[in-house]
mmCIF file of C-alpha atoms and ligand atoms in Angstrom:
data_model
loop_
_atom_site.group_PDB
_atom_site.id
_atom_site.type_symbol
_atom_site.label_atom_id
_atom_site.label_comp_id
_atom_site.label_asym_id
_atom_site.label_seq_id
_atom_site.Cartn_x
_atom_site.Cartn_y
_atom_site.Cartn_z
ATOM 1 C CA UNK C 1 0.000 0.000 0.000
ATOM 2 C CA UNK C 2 1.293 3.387 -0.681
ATOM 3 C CA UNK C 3 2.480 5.406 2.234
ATOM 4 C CA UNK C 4 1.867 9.263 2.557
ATOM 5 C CA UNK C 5 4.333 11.298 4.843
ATOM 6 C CA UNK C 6 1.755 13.398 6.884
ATOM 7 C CA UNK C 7 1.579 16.899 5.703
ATOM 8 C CA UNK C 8 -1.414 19.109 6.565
ATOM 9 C CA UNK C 9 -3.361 21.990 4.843
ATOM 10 C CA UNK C 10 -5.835 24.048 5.542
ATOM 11 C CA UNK C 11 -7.546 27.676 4.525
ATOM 12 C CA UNK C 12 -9.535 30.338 4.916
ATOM 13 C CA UNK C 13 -11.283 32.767 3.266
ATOM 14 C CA UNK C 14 -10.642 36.142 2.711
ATOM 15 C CA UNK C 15 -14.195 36.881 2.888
ATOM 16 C CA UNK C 16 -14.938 39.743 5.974
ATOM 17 C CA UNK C 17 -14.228 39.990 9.142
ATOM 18 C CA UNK C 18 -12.547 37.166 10.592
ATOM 19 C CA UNK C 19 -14.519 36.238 14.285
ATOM 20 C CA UNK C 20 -13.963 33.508 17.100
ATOM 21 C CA UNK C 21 -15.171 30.784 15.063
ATOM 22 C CA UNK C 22 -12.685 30.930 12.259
ATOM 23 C CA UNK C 23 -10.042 31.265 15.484
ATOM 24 C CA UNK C 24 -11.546 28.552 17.656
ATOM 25 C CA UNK C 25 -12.708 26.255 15.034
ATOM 26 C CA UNK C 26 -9.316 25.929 12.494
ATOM 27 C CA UNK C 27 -7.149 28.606 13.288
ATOM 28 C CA UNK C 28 -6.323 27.754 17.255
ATOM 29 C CA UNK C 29 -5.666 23.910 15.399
ATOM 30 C CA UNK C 30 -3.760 25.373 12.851
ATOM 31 C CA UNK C 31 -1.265 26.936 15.600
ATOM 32 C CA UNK C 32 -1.202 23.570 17.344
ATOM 33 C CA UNK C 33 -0.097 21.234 14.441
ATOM 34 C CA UNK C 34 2.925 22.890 13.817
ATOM 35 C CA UNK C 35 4.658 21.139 16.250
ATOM 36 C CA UNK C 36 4.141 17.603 14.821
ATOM 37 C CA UNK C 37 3.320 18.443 11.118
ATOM 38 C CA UNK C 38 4.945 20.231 8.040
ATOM 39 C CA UNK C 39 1.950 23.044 7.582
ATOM 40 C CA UNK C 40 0.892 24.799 4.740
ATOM 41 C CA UNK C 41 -1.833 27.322 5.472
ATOM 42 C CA UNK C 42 -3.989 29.714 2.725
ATOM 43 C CA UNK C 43 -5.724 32.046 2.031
ATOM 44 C CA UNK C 44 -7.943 30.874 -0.153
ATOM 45 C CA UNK C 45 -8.783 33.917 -2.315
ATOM 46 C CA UNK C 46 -10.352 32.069 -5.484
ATOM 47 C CA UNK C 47 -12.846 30.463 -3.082
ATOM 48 C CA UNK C 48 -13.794 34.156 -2.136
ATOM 49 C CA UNK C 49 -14.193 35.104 -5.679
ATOM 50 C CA UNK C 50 -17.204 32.641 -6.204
ATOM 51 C CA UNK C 51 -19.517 35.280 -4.545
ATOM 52 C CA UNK C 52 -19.250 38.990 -5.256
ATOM 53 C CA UNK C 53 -16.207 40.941 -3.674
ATOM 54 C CA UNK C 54 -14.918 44.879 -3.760
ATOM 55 C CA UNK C 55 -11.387 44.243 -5.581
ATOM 56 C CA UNK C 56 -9.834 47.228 -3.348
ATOM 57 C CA UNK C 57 -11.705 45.481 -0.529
ATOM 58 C CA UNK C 58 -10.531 41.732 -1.023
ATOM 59 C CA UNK C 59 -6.689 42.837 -1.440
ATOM 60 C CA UNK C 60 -7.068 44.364 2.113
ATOM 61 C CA UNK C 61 -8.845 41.389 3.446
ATOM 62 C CA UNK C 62 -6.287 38.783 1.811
ATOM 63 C CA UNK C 63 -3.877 40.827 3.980
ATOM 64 C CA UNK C 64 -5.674 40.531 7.135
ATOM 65 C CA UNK C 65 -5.967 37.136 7.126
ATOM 66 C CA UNK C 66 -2.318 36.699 6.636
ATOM 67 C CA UNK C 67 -1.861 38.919 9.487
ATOM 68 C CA UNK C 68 -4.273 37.094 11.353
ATOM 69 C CA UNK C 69 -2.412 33.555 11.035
ATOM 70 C CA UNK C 70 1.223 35.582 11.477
ATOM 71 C CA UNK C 71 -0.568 36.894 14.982
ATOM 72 C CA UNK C 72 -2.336 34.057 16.494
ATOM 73 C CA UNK C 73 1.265 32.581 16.165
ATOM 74 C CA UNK C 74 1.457 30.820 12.443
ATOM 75 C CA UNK C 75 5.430 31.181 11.612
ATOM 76 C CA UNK C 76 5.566 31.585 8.383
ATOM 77 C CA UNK C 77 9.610 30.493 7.548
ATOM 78 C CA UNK C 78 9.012 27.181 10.036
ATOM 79 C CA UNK C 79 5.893 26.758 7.844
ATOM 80 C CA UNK C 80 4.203 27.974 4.460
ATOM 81 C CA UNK C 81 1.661 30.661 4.333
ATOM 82 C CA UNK C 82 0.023 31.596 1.306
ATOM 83 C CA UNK C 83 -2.696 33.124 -0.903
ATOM 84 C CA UNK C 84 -4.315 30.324 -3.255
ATOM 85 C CA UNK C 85 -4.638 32.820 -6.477
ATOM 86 C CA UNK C 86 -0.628 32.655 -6.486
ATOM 87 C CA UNK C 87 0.160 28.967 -7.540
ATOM 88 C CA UNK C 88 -1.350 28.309 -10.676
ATOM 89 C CA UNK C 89 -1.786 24.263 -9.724
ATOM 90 C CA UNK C 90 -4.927 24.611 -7.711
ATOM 91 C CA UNK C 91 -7.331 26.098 -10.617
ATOM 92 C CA UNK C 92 -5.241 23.484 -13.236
ATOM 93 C CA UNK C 93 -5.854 20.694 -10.425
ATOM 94 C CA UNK C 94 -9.292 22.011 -9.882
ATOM 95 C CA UNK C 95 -10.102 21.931 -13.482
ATOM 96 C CA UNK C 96 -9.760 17.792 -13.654
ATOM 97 C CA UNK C 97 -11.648 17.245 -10.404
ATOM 98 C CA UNK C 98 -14.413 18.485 -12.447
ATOM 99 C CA UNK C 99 -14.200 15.965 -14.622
ATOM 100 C CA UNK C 100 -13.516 13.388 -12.226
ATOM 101 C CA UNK C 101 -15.998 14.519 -9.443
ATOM 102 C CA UNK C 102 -19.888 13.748 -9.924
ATOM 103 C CA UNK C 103 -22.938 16.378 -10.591
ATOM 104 C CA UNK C 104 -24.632 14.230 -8.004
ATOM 105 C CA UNK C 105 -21.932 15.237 -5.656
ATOM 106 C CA UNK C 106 -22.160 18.364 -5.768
ATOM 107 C CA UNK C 107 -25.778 18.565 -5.748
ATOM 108 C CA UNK C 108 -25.611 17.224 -2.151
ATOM 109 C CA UNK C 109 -23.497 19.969 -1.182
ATOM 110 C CA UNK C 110 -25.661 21.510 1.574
ATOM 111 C CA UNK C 111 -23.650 24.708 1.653
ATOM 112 C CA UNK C 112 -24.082 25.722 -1.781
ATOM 113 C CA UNK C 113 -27.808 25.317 -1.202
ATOM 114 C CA UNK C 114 -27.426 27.578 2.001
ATOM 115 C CA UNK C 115 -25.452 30.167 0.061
ATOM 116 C CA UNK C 116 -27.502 29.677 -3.371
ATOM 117 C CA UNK C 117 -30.493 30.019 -1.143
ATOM 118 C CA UNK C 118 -33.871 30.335 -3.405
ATOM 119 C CA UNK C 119 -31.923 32.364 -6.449
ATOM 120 C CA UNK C 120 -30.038 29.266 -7.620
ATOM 121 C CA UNK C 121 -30.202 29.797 -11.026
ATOM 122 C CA UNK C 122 -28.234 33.305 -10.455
ATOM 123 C CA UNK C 123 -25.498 31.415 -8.312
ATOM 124 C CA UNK C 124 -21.984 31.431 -9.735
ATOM 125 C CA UNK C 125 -20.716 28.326 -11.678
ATOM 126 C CA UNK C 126 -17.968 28.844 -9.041
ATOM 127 C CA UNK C 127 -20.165 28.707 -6.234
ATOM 128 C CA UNK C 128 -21.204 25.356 -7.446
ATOM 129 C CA UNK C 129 -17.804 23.728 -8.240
ATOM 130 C CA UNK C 130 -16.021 25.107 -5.176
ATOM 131 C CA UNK C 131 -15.909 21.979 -3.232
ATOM 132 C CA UNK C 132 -14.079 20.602 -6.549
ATOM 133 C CA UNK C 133 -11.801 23.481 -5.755
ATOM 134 C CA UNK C 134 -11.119 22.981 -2.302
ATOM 135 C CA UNK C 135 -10.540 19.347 -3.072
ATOM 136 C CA UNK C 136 -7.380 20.570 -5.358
ATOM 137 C CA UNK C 137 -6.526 22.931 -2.810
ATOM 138 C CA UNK C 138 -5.329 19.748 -0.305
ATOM 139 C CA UNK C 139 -4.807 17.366 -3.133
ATOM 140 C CA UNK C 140 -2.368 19.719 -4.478
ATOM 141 C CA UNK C 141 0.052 19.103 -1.668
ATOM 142 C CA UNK C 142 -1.150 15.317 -1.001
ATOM 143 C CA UNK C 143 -1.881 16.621 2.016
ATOM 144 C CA UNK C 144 -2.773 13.542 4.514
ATOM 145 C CA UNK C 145 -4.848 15.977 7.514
ATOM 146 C CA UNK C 146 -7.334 18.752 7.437
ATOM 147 C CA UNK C 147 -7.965 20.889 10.722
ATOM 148 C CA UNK C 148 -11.236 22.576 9.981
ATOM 149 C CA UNK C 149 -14.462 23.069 12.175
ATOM 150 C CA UNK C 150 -17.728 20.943 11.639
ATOM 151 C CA UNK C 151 -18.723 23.250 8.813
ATOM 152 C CA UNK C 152 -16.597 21.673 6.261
ATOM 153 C CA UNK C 153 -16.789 18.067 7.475
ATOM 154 C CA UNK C 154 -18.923 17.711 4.225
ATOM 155 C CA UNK C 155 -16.737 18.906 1.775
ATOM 156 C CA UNK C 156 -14.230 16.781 2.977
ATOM 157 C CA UNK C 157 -15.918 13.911 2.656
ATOM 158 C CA UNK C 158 -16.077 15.071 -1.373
ATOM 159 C CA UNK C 159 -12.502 15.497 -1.411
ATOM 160 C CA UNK C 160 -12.057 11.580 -0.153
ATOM 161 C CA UNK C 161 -14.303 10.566 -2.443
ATOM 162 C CA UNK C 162 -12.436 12.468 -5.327
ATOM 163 C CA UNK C 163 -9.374 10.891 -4.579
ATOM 164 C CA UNK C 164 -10.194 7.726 -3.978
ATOM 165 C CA UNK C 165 -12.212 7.761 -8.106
ATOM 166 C CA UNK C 166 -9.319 9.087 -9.504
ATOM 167 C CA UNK C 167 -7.274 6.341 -7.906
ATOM 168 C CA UNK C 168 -9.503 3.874 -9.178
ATOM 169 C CA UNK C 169 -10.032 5.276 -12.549
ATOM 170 C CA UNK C 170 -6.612 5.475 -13.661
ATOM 171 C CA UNK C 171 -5.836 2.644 -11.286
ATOM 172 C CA UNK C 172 -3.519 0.896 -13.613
ATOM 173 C CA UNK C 173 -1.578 4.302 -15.143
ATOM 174 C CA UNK C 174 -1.163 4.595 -11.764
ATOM 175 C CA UNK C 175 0.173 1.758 -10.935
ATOM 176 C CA UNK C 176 2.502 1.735 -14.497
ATOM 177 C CA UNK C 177 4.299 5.153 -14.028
ATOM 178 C CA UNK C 178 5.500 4.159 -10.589
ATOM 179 C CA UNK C 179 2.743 5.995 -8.320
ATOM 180 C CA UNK C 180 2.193 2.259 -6.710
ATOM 181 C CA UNK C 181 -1.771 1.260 -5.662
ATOM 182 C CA UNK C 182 -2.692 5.194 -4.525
ATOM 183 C CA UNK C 183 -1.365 8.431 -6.298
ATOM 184 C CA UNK C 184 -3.874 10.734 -3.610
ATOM 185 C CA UNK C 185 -4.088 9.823 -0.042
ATOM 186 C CA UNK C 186 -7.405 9.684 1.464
ATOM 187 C CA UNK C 187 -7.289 13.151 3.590
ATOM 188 C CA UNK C 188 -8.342 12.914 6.928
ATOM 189 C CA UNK C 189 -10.446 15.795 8.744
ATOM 190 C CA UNK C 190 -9.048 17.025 11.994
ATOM 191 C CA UNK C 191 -12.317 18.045 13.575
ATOM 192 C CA UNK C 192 -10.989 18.293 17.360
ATOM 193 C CA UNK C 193 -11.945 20.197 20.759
ATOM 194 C CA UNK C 194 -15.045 22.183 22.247
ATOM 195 C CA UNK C 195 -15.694 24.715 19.638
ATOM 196 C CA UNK C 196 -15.510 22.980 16.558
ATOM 197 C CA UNK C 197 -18.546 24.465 15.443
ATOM 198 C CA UNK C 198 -19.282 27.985 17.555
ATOM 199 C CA UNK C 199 -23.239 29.394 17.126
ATOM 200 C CA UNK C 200 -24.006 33.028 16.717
ATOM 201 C CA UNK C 201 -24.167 35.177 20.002
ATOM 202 C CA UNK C 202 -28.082 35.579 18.628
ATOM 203 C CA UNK C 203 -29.252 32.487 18.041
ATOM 204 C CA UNK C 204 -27.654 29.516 19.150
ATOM 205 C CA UNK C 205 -29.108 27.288 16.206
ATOM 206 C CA UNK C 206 -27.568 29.199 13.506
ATOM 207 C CA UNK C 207 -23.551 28.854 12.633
ATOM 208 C CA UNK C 208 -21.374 32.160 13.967
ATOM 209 C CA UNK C 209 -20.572 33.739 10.236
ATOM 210 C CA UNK C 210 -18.831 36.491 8.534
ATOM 211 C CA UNK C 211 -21.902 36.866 6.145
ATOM 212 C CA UNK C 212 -24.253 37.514 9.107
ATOM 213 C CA UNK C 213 -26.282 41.055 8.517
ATOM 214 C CA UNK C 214 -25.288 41.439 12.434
ATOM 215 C CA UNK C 215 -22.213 42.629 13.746
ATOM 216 C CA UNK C 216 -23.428 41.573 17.208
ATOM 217 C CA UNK C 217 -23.788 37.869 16.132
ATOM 218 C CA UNK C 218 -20.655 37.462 16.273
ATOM 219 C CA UNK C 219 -16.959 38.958 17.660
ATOM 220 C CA UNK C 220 -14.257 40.131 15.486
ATOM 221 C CA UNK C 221 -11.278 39.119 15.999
ATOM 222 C CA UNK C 222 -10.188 42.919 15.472
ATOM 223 C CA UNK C 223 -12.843 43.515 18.490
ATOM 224 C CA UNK C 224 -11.579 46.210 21.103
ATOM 225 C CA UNK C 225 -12.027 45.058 24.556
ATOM 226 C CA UNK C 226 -15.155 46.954 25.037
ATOM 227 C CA UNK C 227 -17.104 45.813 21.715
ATOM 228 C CA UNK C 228 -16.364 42.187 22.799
ATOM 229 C CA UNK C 229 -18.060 42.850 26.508
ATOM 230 C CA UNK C 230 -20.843 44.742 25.193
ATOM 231 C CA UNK C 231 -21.414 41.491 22.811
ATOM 232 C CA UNK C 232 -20.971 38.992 25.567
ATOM 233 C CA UNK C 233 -23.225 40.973 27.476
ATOM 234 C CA UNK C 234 -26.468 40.938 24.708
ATOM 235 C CA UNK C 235 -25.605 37.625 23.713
ATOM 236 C CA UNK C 236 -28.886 35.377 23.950
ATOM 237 C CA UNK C 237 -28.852 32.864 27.005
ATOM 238 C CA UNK C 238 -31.905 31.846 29.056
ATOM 239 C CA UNK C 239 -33.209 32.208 32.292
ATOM 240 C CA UNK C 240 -31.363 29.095 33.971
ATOM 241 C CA UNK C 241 -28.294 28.950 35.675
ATOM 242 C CA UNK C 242 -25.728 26.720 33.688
ATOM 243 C CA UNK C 243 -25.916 23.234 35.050
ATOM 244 C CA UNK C 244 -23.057 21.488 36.820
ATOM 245 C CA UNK C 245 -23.024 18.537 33.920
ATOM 246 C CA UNK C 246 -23.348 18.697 29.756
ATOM 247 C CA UNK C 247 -26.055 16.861 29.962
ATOM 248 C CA UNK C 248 -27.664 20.115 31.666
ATOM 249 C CA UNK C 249 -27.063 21.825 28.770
ATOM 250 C CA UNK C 250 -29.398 20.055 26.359
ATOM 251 C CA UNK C 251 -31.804 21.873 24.594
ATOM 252 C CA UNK C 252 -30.234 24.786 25.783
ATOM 253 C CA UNK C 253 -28.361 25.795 22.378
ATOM 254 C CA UNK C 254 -27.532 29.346 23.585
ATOM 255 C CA UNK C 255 -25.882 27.975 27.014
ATOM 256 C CA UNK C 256 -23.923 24.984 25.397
ATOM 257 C CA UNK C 257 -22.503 27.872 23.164
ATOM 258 C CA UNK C 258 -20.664 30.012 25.688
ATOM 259 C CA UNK C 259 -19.860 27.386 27.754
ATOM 260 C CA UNK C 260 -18.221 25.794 24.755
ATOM 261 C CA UNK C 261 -16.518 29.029 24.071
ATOM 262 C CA UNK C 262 -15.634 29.403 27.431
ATOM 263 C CA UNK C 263 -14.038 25.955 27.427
ATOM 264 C CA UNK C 264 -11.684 26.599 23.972
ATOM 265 C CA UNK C 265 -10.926 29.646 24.553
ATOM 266 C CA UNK C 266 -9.563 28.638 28.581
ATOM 267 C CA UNK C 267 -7.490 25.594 26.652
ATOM 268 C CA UNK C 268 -10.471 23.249 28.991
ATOM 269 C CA UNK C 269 -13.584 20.636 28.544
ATOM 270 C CA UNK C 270 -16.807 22.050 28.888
ATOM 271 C CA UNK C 271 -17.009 19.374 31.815
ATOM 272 C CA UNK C 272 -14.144 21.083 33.714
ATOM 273 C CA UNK C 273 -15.708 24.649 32.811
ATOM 274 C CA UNK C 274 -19.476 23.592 34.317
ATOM 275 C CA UNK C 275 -17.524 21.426 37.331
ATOM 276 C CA UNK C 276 -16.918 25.041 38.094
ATOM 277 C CA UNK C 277 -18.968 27.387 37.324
ATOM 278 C CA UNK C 278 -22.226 25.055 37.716
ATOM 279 C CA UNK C 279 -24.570 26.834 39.843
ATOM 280 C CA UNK C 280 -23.847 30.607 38.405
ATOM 281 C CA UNK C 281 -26.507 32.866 36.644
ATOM 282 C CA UNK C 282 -25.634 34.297 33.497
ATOM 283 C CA UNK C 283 -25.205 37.737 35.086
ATOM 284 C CA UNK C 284 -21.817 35.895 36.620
ATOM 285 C CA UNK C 285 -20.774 33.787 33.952
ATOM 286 C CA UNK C 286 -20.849 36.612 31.412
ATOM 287 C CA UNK C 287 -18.442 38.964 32.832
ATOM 288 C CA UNK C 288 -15.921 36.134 33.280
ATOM 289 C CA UNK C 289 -16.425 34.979 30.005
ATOM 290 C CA UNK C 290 -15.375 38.685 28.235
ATOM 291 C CA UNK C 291 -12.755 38.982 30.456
ATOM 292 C CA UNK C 292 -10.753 35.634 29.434
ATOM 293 C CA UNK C 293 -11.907 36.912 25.803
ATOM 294 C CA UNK C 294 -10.255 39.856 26.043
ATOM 295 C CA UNK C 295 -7.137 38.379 27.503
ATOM 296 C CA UNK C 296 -6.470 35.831 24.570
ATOM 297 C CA UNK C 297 -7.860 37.854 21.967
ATOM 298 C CA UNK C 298 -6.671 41.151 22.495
ATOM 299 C CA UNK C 299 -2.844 40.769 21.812
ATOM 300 C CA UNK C 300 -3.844 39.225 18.531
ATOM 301 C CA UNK C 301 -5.792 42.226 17.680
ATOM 302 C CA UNK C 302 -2.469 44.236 18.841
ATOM 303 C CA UNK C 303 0.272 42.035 16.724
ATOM 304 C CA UNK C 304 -2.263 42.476 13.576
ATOM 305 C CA UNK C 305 -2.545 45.836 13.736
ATOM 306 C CA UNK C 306 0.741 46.394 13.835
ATOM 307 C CA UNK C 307 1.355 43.760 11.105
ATOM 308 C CA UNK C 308 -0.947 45.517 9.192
ATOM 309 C CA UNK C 309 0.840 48.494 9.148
ATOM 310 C CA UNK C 310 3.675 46.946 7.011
ATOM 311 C CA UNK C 311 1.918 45.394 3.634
ATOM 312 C CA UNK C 312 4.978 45.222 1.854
ATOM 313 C CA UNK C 313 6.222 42.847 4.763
ATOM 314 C CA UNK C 314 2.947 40.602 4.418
ATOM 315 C CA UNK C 315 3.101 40.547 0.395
ATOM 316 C CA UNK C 316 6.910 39.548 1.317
ATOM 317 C CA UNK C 317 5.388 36.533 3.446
ATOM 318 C CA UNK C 318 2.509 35.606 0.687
ATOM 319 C CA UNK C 319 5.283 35.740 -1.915
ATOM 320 C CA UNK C 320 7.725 33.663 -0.776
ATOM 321 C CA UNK C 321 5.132 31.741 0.418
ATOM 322 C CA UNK C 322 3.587 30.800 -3.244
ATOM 323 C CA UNK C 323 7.143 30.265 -4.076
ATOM 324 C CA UNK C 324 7.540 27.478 -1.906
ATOM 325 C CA UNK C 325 3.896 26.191 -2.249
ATOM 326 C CA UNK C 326 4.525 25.648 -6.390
ATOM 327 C CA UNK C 327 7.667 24.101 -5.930
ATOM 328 C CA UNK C 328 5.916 21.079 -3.610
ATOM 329 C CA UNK C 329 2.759 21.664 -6.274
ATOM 330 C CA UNK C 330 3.707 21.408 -9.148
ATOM 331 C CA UNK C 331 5.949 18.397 -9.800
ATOM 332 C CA UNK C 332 2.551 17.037 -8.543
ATOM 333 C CA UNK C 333 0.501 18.219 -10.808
ATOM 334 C CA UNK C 334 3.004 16.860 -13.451
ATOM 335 C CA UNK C 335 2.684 13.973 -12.584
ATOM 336 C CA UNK C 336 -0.881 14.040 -12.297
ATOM 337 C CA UNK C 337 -1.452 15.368 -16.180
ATOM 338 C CA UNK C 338 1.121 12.648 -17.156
ATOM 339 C CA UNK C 339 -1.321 10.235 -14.946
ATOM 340 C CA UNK C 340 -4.643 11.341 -17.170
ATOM 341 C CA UNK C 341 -2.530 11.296 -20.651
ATOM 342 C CA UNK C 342 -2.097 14.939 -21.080
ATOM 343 C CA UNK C 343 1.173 15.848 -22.887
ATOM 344 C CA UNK C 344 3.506 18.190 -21.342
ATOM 345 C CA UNK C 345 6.071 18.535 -23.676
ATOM 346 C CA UNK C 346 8.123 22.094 -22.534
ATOM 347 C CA UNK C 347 7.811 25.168 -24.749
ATOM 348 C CA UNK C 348 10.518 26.107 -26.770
HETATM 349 N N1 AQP E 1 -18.817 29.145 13.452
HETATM 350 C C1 AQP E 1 -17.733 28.411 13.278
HETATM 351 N N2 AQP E 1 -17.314 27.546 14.229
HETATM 352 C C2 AQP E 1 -16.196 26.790 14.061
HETATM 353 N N3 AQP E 1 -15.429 26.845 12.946
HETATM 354 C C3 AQP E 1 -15.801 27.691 11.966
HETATM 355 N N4 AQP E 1 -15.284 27.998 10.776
HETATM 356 C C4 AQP E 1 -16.041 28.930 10.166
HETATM 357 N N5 AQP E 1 -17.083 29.270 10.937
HETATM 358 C C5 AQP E 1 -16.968 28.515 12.078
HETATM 359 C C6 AQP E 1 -14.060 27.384 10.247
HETATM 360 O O1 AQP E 1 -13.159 28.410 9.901
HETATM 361 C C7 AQP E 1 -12.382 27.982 8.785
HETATM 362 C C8 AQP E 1 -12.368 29.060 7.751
HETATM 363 O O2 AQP E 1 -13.688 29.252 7.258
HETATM 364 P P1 AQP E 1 -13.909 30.065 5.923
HETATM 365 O O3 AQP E 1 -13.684 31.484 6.183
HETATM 366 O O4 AQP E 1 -13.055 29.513 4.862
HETATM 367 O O5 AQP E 1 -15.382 29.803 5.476
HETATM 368 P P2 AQP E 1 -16.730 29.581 6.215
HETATM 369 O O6 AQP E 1 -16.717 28.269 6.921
HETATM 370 O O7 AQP E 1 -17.779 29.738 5.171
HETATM 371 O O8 AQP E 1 -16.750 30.760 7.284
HETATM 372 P P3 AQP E 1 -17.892 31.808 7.555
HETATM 373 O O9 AQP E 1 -17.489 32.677 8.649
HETATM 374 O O10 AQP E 1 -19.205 31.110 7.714
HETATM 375 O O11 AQP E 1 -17.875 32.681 6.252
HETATM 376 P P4 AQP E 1 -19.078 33.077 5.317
HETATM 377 O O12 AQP E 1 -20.059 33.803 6.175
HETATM 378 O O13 AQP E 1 -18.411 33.939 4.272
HETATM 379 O O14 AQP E 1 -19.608 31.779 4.769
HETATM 380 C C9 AQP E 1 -12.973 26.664 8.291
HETATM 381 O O15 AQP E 1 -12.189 25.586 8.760
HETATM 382 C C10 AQP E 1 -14.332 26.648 8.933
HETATM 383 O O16 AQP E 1 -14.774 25.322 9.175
#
């Protein structure tokens, strides 16, 4: 059986303000990995293209999210950090996952439905096919491991599925040009800890997102210290005190979401977080829970500001970045047009 070395990959979007979700959910994980893996992290700009975006605003944005990853503690010479539009492989690689992935697929896809809403018809083609996209994005690299949050756990699942078909429809050119019994690994999904899917401060049944109309669904990471206790403070609980168990906190969607946050953002369980604060009215729990919000978020805010202030030094990091990126991509993608019979004979 062919053996993958584990490498990991994962992006964001470049889509808004970036909030505690994107940080709990993959970013926090990203951080993490880099101790045991060899990381590549991106900013997947093309992804944010398949709904409309301000050009002068989406430059500024790719750079915040750079900043963002350099801040919450991302090193970007130990690792690689780049923006997706920069290394040509992903759209090439992209292209022949459309013809390998299935319309039926894709027509499961229950986040193009959510974004598509009723007005399907006027969705972008890109819209559509960006799960084909994202599967290049981590195929790409072979990647073997995927840290995102719950959101994307079906996408994933597309991505598996495309590499396993295009292992077993070229099975035996595979197999002839030396690639063994697998040329893609299967990836895996790291979907890990207590926040891997954080609800907005609003309503705790809908998904904390950039998109939402309402600034005070959600908190920035670019928050000041008094925006995030003024949205801690309106965020929707009810009229219980939090339970000393998790089992307390069923049916309770609102509850199970600080304490959740709570718990991720202390480095805790949400077991450990109730064993102690079981008992306490909201009123209490609130307070405490800006104030450890503050603490880990407001340095970030700080080091991104000040990152900010340098774009030439972030377009340094994206650069050298892409550099790096293409020169793991695209001896793969080589190999993968030699794999599907397309001729790459070099230009004169
Ligand atoms: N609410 C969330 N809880 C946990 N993880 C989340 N992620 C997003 N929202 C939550 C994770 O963050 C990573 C980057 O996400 P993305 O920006 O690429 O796209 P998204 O999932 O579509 O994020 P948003 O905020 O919901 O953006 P919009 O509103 O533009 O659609 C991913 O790993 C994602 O799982």
């Amino acid at each position: 059986m062919t053996i993958f070395a584990p490498r990991v990959f994962s992006g964001v979007q470049p889509t808004g303000n970036l909030h505690l979700g994107n940080y709990l959910g993959a970013i926090v994980r990203f951080v993490a990995l880099q101790d045991t893996h060899e990381c590549l992290y991106c900013v997947v700009d093309l992804h944010a293209i398949t709904v409309w975006q301000d050009p002068a605003e989406l430059k500024r944005q790719i750079r915040e999210v750079t900043a963002a990853f350099i801040a919450a503690g991302i090193d970007p010479k130990a690792h690689i950090v780049f923006n997706q539009s920069q290394v040509s492989a992903h759209a090439e690689l992209a292209w022949i996952f459309n013809c390998v992935a299935r319309m039926g697929w894709l027509n499961r896809m229950t986040q193009f439905k959510e974004k598509a809403g009723k007005d399907r018809e006027n969705a972008s083609v890109g819209l559509f096919a960006y799960p084909n996209l994202m599967s290049a994005d981590i195929l790409a690299y072979k990647a073997t491991h995927v840290p995102v949050g719950e959101d994307q756990k079906q996408h994933l699942e597309l991505a598996r599925d495309t590499a396993a078909k295009f292992n077993h429809d070229y099975a035996e050119t595979i197999a002839a040009l030396g690639h063994g019994d697998a040329f893609f690994p299967l990836p895996e999904p790291l979907i890990q800890g207590p926040a891997t899917r954080v609800m907005s401060l609003r309503d705790g049944t809908k998904k904390m997102s950039k998109s939402d109309p309402s600034d005070y669904s959600r908190i920035n990471l670019t928050d000041d210290a008094d925006g995030i206790a003024q949205k801690v403070r309106k965020a929707k609980t009810d009229p219980e005190p939090l339970p000393s168990e998790p089992k307390g906190l069923e049916g309770r969607p609102e509850a199970d979401n600080l304490v959740g946050i709570y718990a991720a953002l202390a480095g805790t369980s949400r077991d450990q977080v109730l064993a102690e604060h079981g008992g306490a009215q909201f009123s209490a729990f609130k307070p405490l829970l800006a104030e450890l919000a503050v603490e880990k978020l407001a340095p970030i805010a700080g080091e991104m500001r000040r990152l900010l202030a340098d774009p030439a030094y972030i377009d340094g990091v994206l650069g050298d970045g892409a550099e790096r990126a293409a020169a793991i991509a695209d001896p793969i993608l080589a190999d993968v047009k030699d794999v599907v019979g397309l001729l790459a004979s070099r230009r004169r």
